[in-house]
C-alpha positions as a printed NumPy array, in Angstrom:
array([[ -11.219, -119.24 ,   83.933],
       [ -11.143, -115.514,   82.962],
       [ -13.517, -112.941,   83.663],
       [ -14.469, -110.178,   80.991],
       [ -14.378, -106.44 ,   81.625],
       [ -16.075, -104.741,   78.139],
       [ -14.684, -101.533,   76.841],
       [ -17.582,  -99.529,   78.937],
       [ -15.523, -100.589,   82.795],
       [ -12.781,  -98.469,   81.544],
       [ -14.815,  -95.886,   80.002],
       [ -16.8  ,  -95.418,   82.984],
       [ -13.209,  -95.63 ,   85.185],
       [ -11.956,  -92.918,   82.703],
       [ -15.416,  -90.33 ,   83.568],
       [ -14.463,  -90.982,   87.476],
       [ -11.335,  -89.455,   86.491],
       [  -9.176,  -92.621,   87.255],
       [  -5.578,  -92.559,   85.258],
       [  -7.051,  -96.139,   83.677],
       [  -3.908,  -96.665,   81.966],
       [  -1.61 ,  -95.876,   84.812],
       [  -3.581,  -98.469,   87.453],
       [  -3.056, -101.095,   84.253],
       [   0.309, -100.274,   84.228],
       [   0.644, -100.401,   88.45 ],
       [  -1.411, -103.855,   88.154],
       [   0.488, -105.375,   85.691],
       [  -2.256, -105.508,   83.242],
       [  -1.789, -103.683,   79.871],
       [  -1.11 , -106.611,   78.517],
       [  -4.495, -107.893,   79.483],
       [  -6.749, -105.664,   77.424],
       [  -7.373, -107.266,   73.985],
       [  -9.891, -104.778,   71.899],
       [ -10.57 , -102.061,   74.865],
       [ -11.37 , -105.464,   77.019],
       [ -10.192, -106.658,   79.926],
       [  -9.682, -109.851,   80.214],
       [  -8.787, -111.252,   83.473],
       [  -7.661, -114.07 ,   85.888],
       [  -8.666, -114.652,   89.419],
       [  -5.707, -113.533,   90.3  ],
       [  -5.668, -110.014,   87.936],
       [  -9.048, -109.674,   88.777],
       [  -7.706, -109.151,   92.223],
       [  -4.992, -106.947,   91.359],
       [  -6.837, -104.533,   89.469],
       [  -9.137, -104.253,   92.203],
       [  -5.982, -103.515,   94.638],
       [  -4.71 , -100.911,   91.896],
       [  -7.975,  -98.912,   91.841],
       [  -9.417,  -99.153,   95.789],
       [  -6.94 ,  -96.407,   96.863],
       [  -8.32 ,  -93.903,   93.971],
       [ -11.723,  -94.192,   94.689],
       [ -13.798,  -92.293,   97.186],
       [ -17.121,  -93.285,   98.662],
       [ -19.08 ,  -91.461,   96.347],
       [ -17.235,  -93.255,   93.662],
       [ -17.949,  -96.391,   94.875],
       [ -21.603,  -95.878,   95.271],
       [ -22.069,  -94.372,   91.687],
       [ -20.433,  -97.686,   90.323],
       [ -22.758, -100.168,   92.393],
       [ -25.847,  -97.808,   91.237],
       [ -27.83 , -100.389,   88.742],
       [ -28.074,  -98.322,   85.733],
       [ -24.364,  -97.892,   85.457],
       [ -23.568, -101.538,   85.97 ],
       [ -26.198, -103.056,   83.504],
       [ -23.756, -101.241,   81.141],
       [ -21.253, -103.566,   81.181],
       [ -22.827, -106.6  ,   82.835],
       [ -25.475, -108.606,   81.17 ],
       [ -26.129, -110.483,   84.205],
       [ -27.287, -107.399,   86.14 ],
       [ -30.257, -106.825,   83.717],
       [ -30.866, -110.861,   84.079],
       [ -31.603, -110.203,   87.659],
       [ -33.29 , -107.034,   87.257],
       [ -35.957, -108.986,   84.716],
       [ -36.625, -111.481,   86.962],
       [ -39.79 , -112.26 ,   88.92 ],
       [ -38.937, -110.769,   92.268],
       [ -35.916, -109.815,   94.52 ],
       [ -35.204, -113.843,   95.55 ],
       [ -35.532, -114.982,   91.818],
       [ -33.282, -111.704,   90.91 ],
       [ -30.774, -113.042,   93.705],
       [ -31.059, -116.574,   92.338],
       [ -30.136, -115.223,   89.084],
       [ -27.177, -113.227,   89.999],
       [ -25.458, -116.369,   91.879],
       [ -25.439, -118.293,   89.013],
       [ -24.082, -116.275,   86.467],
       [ -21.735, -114.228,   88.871],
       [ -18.661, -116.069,   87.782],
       [ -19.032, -114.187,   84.558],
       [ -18.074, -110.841,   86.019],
       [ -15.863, -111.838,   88.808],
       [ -14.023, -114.445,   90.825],
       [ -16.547, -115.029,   93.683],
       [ -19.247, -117.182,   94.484],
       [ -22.642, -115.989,   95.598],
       [ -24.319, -118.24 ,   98.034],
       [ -28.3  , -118.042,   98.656],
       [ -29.878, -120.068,  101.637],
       [ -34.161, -119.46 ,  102.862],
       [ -33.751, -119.32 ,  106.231],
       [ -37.273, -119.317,  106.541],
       [ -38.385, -115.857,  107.923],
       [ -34.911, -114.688,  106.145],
       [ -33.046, -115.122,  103.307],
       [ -29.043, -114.804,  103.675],
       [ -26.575, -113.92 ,  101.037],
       [ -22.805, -114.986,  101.4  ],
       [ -19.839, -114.725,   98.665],
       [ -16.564, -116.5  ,   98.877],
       [ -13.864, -115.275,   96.838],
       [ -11.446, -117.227,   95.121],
       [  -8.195, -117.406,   96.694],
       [  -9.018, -117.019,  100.011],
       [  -5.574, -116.92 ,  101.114],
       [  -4.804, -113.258,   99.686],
       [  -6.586, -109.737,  101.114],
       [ -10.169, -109.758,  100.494],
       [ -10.016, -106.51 ,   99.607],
       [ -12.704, -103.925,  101.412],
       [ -13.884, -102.567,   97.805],
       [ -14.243, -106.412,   96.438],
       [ -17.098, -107.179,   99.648],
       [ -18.463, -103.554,   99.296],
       [ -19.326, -104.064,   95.707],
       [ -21.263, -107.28 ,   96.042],
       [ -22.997, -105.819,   98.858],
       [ -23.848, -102.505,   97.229],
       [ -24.825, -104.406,   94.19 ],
       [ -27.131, -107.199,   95.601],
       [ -29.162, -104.302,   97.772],
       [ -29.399, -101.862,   95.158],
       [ -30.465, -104.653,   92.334],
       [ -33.773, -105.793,   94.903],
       [ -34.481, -101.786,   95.383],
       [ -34.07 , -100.899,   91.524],
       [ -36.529, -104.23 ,   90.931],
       [ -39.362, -103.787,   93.352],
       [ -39.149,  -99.683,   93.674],
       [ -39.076, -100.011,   97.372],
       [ -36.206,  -99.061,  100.079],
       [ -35.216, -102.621,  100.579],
       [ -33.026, -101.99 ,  103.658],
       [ -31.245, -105.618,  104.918],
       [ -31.617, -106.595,  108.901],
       [ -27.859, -107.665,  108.645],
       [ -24.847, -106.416,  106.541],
       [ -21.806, -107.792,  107.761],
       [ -17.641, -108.126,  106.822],
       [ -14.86 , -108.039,  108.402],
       [ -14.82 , -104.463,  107.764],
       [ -16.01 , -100.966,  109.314],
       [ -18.703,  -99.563,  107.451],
       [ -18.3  ,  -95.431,  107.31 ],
       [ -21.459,  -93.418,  107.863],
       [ -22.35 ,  -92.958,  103.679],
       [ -22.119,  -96.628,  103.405],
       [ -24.55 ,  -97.214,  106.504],
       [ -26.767,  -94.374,  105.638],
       [ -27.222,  -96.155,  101.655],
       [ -27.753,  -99.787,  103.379],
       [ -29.921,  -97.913,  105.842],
       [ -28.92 ,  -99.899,  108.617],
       [ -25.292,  -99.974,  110.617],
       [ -22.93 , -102.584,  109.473],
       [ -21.279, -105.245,  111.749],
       [ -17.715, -106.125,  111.753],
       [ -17.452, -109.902,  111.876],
       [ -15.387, -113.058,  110.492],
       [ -17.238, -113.714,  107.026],
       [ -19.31 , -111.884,  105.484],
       [ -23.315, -111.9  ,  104.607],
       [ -26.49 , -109.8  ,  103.808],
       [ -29.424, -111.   ,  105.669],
       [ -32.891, -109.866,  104.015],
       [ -36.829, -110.402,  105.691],
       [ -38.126, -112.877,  103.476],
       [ -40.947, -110.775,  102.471],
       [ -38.866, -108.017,  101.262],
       [ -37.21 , -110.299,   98.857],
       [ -40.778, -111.657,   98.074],
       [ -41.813, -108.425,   96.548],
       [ -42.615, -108.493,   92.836],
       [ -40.288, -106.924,   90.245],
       [ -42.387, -103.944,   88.537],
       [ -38.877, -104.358,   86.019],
       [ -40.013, -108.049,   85.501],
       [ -40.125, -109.451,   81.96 ],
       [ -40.853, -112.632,   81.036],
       [ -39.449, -112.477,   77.659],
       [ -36.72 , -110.705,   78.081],
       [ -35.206, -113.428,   80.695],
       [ -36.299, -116.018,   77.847],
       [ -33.984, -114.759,   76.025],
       [ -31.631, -113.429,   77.881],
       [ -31.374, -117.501,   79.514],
       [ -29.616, -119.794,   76.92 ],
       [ -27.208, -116.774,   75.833],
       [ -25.49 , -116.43 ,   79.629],
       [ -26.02 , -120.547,   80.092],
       [ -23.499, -120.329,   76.662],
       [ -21.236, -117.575,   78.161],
       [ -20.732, -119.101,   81.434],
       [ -20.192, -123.031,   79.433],
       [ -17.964, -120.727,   77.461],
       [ -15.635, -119.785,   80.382],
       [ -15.759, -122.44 ,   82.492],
       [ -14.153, -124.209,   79.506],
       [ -11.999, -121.32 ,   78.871],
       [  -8.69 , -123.552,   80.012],
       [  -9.613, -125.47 ,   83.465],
       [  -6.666, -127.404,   83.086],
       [  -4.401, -124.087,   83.436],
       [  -7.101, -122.451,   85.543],
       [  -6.655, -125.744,   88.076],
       [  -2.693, -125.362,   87.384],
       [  -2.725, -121.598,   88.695],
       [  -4.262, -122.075,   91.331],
       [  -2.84 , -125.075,   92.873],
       [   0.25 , -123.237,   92.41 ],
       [  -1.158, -120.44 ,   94.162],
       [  -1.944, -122.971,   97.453],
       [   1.136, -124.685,   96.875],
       [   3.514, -121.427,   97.042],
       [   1.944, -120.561,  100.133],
       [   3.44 , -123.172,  101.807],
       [   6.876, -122.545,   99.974],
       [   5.845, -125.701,   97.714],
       [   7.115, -124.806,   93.608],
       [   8.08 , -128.751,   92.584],
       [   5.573, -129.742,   89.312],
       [   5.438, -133.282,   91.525],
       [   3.269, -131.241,   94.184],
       [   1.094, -130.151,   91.203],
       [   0.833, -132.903,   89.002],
       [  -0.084, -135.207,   92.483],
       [  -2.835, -132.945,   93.297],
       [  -4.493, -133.042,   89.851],
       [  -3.686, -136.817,   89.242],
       [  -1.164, -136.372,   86.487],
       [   2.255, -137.463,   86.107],
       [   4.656, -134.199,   85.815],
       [   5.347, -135.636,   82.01 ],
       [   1.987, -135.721,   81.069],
       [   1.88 , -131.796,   82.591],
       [   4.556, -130.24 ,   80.291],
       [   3.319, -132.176,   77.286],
       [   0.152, -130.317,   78.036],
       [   2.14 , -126.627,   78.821],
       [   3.992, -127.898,   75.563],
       [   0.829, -128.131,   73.384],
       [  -0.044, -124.808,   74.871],
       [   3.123, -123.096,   73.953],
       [   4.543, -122.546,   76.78 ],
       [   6.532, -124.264,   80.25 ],
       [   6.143, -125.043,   83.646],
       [   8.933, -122.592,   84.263],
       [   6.87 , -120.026,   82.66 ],
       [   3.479, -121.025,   84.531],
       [   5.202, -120.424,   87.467],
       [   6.89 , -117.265,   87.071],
       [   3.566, -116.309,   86.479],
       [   2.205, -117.354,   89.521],
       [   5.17 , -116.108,   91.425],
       [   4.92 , -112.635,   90.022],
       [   1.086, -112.091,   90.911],
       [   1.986, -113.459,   94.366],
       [   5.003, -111.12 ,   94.77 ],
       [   3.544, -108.608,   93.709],
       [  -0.001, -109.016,   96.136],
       [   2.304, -109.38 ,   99.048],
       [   4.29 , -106.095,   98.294],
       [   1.016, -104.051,   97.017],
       [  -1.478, -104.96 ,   99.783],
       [   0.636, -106.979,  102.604],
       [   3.537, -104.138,  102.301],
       [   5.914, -107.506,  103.435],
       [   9.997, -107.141,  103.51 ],
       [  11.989, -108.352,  100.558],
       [  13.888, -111.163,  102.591],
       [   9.893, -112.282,  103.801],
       [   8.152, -112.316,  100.037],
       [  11.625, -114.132,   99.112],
       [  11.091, -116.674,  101.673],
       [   7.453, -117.066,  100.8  ],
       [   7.953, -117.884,   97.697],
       [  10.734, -120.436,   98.051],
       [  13.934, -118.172,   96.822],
       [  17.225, -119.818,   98.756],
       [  18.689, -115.766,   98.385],
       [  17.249, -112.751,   98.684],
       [  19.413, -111.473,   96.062],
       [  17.666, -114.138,   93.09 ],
       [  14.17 , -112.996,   94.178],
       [  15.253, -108.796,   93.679],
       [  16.666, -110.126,   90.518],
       [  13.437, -111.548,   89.378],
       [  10.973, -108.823,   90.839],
       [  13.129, -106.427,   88.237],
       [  12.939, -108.496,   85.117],
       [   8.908, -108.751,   86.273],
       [   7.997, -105.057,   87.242],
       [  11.367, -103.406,   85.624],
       [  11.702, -101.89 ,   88.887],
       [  14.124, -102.419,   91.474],
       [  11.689, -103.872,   95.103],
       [  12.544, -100.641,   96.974],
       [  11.966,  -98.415,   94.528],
       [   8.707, -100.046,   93.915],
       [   7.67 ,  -99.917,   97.16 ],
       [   8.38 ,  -96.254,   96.83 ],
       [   6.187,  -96.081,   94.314],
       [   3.025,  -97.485,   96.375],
       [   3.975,  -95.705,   99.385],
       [   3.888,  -92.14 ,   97.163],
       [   0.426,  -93.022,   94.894]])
C-alpha cells in the first residue's frame, strides 16, 4: 500500500521554513516524489515523519493540524467536515484514513462516550510523538471546525507528556498511559455540523470508495512481502522460506512473482533492511555491532559495508550527522 502526499504537503513544509529537500534527502526519500508527490510506504511514511519531528515547533505543529490547512491536501478531511455531525465526521475519517497515512482509526459508542483509538502500522518501530499528536490534533479540531463549538475531549491520552500549548488547545491536561485514545461526551459528538452538506458527501462518496479500492490494490502482494519482512527481521529471521510460509507460497512461486515485477528477493530485502537500519540509527540511536546483529549480519564489518552503499555515508559519520541537525 502507499500513501499519497500532493504537491501542497511540501509547499506548505516549504512556508514553515522546513529545508523540504534536505529532510528528503536525510529520509531517504527523493526518490519518492514523482510530479511534486510523495508517494510513500508504511515504512517512508514513518521516516519522513522521523526526518521532520525535530524541525518543528509547537506552533508548527498546531498550524498543520488547523482544518483549513489540511483540507488542502487531504480530501478526506473535507469528507468529514461535510458530514452530518461530529460522530458521522469521525466515522468518515476512519474509513478513509488509510489514504493519508499508515494508521487505523478505531471508533467504539461507549454509550455516554464515544472513544477514538489509532494503531499504527508497524507497531514494532517508535510511534513517533508527532505521528499520535497529529491524529489527535486533527480529530478534535475537525468536530470544533464542524459544529462551531469548543469541543474539548474528557480524555486525551499517549504514552507521551503533553506540554502546556498542547493542553491549553485540547483544553484539558493530557495523560501519559500505554495506548493511546480520545474520549468525547457523546453529546458533544452529537452536535450537528453547521459545515454539513448533503451533496457534497454524495459526491465526494464513490470518488474516495475508488481511491481507497485503488490503493489497497496498489501491490498487496509486495505490501504483505514488506512487512512480513519487517516482523521477520525483528527476530533476526531474512530466509524467503520464513516469508513464503507465512503467506502460503512456495519460495519459487515468490521470485517468479519479484521476477514479473522486475526485481529480486535480494533486492526486496535490502530494502527492508535499509528502512530498518536506518529507523534504528535515526530514532533508537543503537550501536553498529547491535543494528548488525538485529538484522542478521554474521560481521559487523558486512553491515558498515552495506549502510555505505545505502546512505553513501560511512555509520559514524552518519550518526554525526543526526547528532549535529
Amino acid at each position: 500500500m502507499k500513501f499519497t502526499l500532493p504537491a501542497a504537503f511540501c509547499q506548505f513544509l516549504t512556508a514553515l521554513k522546513l529545508p523540504v529537500a534536505d529532510l528528503l534527502a536525510e529520509a531517504h526519500l527523493t526518490q519518492a516524489v514523482k510530479n511534486g508527490e510523495l508517494k510513500l510506504s508504511p515504512l517512508e511514511y514513518y521516516q519522513l515523519i522521523a526526518a521532520v519531528e525535530p524541525y518543528l515547533t509547537t506552533q508548527d505543529v498546531l498550524r498543520i493540524c488547523e482544518v483549513a490547512n489540511m483540507q488542502q491536501f487531504a480530501t478526506p478531511v473535507y469528507a468529514a467536515l461535510v458530514a452530518e455531525n461530529g460522530l458521522a465526521a469521525l466515522q468518515r475519517l476512519a474509513t478513509y484514513k488509510h489514504l493519508i497515512g499508515p494508521v487505523t482509526m478505531t471508533i467504539t459508542d461507549q454509550g455516554t462516550t464515544v472513544e477514538v483509538r489509532y494503531r499504527f502500522i508497524y507497531s514494532e518501530l517508535a510511534q513517533l510523538k508527532l505521528a499520535v499528536l497529529f491524529e489527535q490534533l486533527l480529530a478534535v479540531n475537525i468536530l470544533r471546525a464542524g459544529s462551531q463549538q469548543q469541543i474539548v475531549p474528557l480524555v486525551v491520552a499517549s504514552r507521551f507528556d503533553y506540554d502546556s500549548a498542547f493542553t491549553a488547545h485540547f483544553g484539558c491536561t493530557g495523560t501519559r498511559r500505554d495506548g493511546n485514545c480520545l474520549i468525547f461526551a457523546k453529546e458533544d459528538v452529537q452536535l450537528p455540523f453547521t459545515s454539513a452538506d448533503e451533496r457534497i458527501s454524495a459526491l465526494l462518496s464513490p470518488i474516495l470508495r475508488a481511491q481507497l479500492t485503488a490503493s489497497d490494490g496498489d501491490d498487496p502482494l509486495m505490501a504483505a512481502v514488506q512487512q512480513q519482512l519487517v516482523t521477520n527481521l525483528a527476530r533476526a529471521d531474512d530466509r524467503l522460506v520464513s516469508v513464503g510460509n507465512q503467506l502460503g507460497m512456495s519460495p519459487r512461486s515468490l521470485q517468479r512473482e519479484f521476477a514479473r515485477r522486475h526485481t529480486s528477493y535480494k533486492q526486496v530485502l535490502a530494502h527492508a533492511k535499509r528502512m530498518l537500519a536506518i529507523n534504528y540509527a535515526q530514532n533508537f540511536h543503537l550501536p553498529l555491532v547491535e543494528i548488525a546483529y538485529l538484522l542478521g549480519y554474521s560481521e559487523p564489518s558486512a553491515f558498515s559495508w552495506a549502510f555505505r552503499q545505502w546512505t553513501g555515508m560511512s555509520f559514524s559519520g552518519y550518526q554525526q550527522a543526526q547528532t549535529v541537525s
